[in-house]
Amino acid sequence: MSTKFFLYLEWKVSFINNCLDEIMRKWINHAFKWYYQQRYKDIQRYMDHPHEVQRALLRQLLDAAKHTEWGRKYYFRSVKTPEDFARQLPIQDYDSLRPYIERMMMGEKDVLWSGQVRWFSKSSGTTSSRSKFIPVPNQNLKQCHIRGTWDTMALLYHNRPDAR
């Protein structure tokens, strides 16, 4: 077989691969845009009904934490409203939480949050000279940090429909 044939064959395969790449890129972009449109509807609902969303979130968080040491101490099971929560849970500073957080850092479960918390964020120590460790449960990592990235993209695609 001639060299020209192999060059042609190589060009043809490259052309087909480029076409497939472009088709896949367009399909994937379309799928992401669809997801972002759906997610934007949720974000819009949060903006339209912030009080209801916040109440529902408080209820979910209290339900998740009611069996923890902290939840039992402050009777999370009996909290029905944000006002109940404010009445039953005194304002805390980091030093009052430090012993609980240290126990969590040693692997103890169900202290401030349900289950074992494996992630801790280190603060820069802006309110005191010492850094603080903030518990970051897996649920928080997924629902705040990771989802926040997706929500940012949903807002970008909503405000810039031509984005790719």
Short mmCIF file of C-alpha atoms in Angstrom, two decimals:
data_model
loop_
_atom_site.label_atom_id
_atom_site.label_comp_id
_atom_site.label_asym_id
_atom_site.label_seq_id
_atom_site.Cartn_x
_atom_site.Cartn_y
_atom_site.Cartn_z
CA MET A 1 0.00 0.00 0.00
CA SER A 2 1.16 3.47 -0.77
CA THR A 3 2.22 6.12 1.69
CA LYS A 4 -0.49 8.40 0.27
CA PHE A 5 -3.15 5.89 1.27
CA PHE A 6 -1.87 5.74 4.86
CA LEU A 7 -1.65 9.52 5.04
CA TYR A 8 -5.22 9.73 3.75
CA LEU A 9 -6.34 7.08 6.25
CA GLU A 10 -4.60 8.91 9.09
CA TRP A 11 -6.24 12.19 8.04
CA LYS A 12 -9.66 10.49 7.81
CA VAL A 13 -9.35 8.94 11.29
CA SER A 14 -8.22 12.29 12.68
CA PHE A 15 -11.14 14.05 10.97
CA ILE A 16 -13.65 11.52 12.35
CA ASN A 17 -12.16 11.79 15.85
CA ASN A 18 -12.38 15.58 15.71
CA CYS A 19 -16.01 15.36 14.58
CA LEU A 20 -16.82 12.92 17.38
CA ASP A 21 -15.03 15.14 19.89
CA GLU A 22 -17.09 18.12 18.75
CA ILE A 23 -20.34 16.12 18.91
CA MET A 24 -19.49 14.89 22.42
CA ARG A 25 -18.53 18.39 23.53
CA LYS A 26 -21.84 19.76 22.27
CA TRP A 27 -23.82 16.91 23.85
CA ILE A 28 -22.06 17.28 27.21
CA ASN A 29 -22.46 21.06 27.11
CA HIS A 30 -26.18 20.61 26.35
CA ALA A 31 -26.57 18.19 29.29
CA PHE A 32 -24.82 20.60 31.67
CA LYS A 33 -26.91 23.53 30.45
CA TRP A 34 -30.09 21.51 31.08
CA TYR A 35 -28.94 20.65 34.61
CA TYR A 36 -27.99 24.26 35.31
CA GLN A 37 -31.41 25.46 34.12
CA GLN A 38 -33.11 23.05 36.52
CA ARG A 39 -30.82 24.08 39.36
CA TYR A 40 -31.46 27.76 38.64
CA LYS A 41 -35.18 27.15 39.16
CA ASP A 42 -34.36 25.86 42.66
CA ILE A 43 -32.16 28.88 43.35
CA GLN A 44 -34.95 31.19 42.16
CA ARG A 45 -37.39 29.46 44.52
CA TYR A 46 -34.94 30.05 47.39
CA MET A 47 -34.76 33.73 46.47
CA ASP A 48 -38.55 34.02 46.15
CA HIS A 49 -39.30 32.25 49.45
CA PRO A 50 -36.29 32.75 51.73
CA HIS A 51 -38.14 32.47 55.05
CA GLU A 52 -39.80 29.17 54.18
CA VAL A 53 -36.53 27.76 52.87
CA GLN A 54 -34.66 28.85 56.02
CA ARG A 55 -37.30 27.34 58.29
CA ALA A 56 -37.17 24.04 56.40
CA LEU A 57 -33.38 24.03 56.57
CA LEU A 58 -33.41 24.72 60.32
CA ARG A 59 -35.84 21.81 60.77
CA GLN A 60 -33.59 19.48 58.72
CA LEU A 61 -30.50 20.48 60.69
CA LEU A 62 -32.24 20.06 64.04
CA ASP A 63 -33.59 16.65 63.01
CA ALA A 64 -30.11 15.57 61.93
CA ALA A 65 -28.52 16.74 65.20
CA LYS A 66 -31.21 15.89 67.76
CA HIS A 67 -29.50 12.63 68.81
CA THR A 68 -26.09 14.23 69.32
CA GLU A 69 -24.78 15.22 72.73
CA TRP A 70 -25.36 18.87 71.79
CA GLY A 71 -28.86 18.19 70.49
CA ARG A 72 -29.86 16.37 73.68
CA LYS A 73 -28.32 19.07 75.87
CA TYR A 74 -30.39 21.79 74.19
CA TYR A 75 -33.53 19.72 73.52
CA PHE A 76 -33.44 19.98 69.72
CA ARG A 77 -36.29 17.46 69.62
CA SER A 78 -38.66 20.04 71.13
CA VAL A 79 -37.62 22.99 68.93
CA LYS A 80 -40.45 23.88 66.55
CA THR A 81 -39.69 27.45 65.48
CA PRO A 82 -36.68 29.71 65.01
CA GLU A 83 -37.85 31.54 68.14
CA ASP A 84 -37.73 28.27 70.13
CA PHE A 85 -34.22 27.71 68.83
CA ALA A 86 -33.10 31.20 69.89
CA ARG A 87 -34.63 30.70 73.34
CA GLN A 88 -33.22 27.22 73.96
CA LEU A 89 -29.71 27.61 72.60
CA PRO A 90 -27.59 30.31 74.23
CA ILE A 91 -25.09 32.23 72.15
CA GLN A 92 -21.75 30.43 72.24
CA ASP A 93 -18.20 31.54 71.67
CA TYR A 94 -15.46 29.32 70.32
CA ASP A 95 -13.92 28.69 73.73
CA SER A 96 -17.17 27.17 74.98
CA LEU A 97 -17.20 24.85 71.95
CA ARG A 98 -13.48 24.00 72.00
CA PRO A 99 -13.76 20.91 74.29
CA TYR A 100 -16.47 19.45 72.04
CA ILE A 101 -14.50 20.17 68.88
CA GLU A 102 -11.35 18.65 70.36
CA ARG A 103 -13.28 15.46 71.14
CA MET A 104 -14.56 15.41 67.57
CA MET A 105 -11.01 15.85 66.30
CA MET A 106 -10.04 12.76 68.31
CA GLY A 107 -12.69 10.79 66.38
CA GLU A 108 -15.59 10.84 68.84
CA LYS A 109 -18.98 10.54 67.12
CA ASP A 110 -22.27 12.34 67.74
CA VAL A 111 -20.86 15.26 69.69
CA LEU A 112 -21.94 18.49 67.92
CA TRP A 113 -23.03 16.75 64.72
CA SER A 114 -24.28 13.26 63.96
CA GLY A 115 -21.73 10.65 63.02
CA GLN A 116 -18.00 11.13 62.85
CA VAL A 117 -16.66 14.38 61.44
CA ARG A 118 -13.41 13.84 59.59
CA TRP A 119 -12.86 17.28 58.08
CA PHE A 120 -11.95 20.46 59.95
CA SER A 121 -11.34 23.86 58.47
CA LYS A 122 -8.64 25.95 60.09
CA SER A 123 -9.58 29.59 60.54
CA SER A 124 -7.11 32.43 60.29
CA GLY A 125 -7.71 33.48 63.88
CA THR A 126 -9.25 36.88 63.07
CA THR A 127 -11.14 37.27 66.39
CA SER A 128 -8.18 36.14 68.46
CA SER A 129 -4.54 35.47 67.87
CA ARG A 130 -5.09 31.69 67.75
CA SER A 131 -6.45 29.74 64.84
CA LYS A 132 -9.65 27.79 65.32
CA PHE A 133 -10.76 24.47 63.90
CA ILE A 134 -14.25 24.44 62.44
CA PRO A 135 -15.93 21.03 61.99
CA VAL A 136 -16.96 20.35 58.38
CA PRO A 137 -19.27 17.30 58.25
CA ASN A 138 -19.54 15.39 54.95
CA GLN A 139 -23.10 16.69 54.55
CA ASN A 140 -21.81 20.26 54.77
CA LEU A 141 -19.01 19.54 52.34
CA LYS A 142 -21.47 18.18 49.78
CA GLN A 143 -24.40 20.54 50.30
CA CYS A 144 -22.46 23.76 50.74
CA HIS A 145 -18.99 23.63 49.26
CA ILE A 146 -19.52 21.28 46.33
CA ARG A 147 -23.08 22.37 45.55
CA GLY A 148 -21.94 25.98 45.76
CA THR A 149 -19.64 25.38 42.80
CA TRP A 150 -22.51 23.92 40.77
CA ASP A 151 -24.79 26.79 41.82
CA THR A 152 -22.18 29.30 40.69
CA MET A 153 -22.18 27.63 37.28
CA ALA A 154 -26.00 27.66 37.21
CA LEU A 155 -25.95 31.41 37.82
CA LEU A 156 -23.27 31.90 35.17
CA TYR A 157 -25.24 29.95 32.55
CA HIS A 158 -28.43 31.81 33.48
CA ASN A 159 -26.77 35.21 33.15
CA ARG A 160 -24.62 34.23 30.15
CA PRO A 161 -26.70 31.78 28.04
CA ASP A 162 -23.99 31.86 25.36
CA ALA A 163 -21.38 30.46 27.78
CA ARG A 164 -19.75 27.19 26.75
#
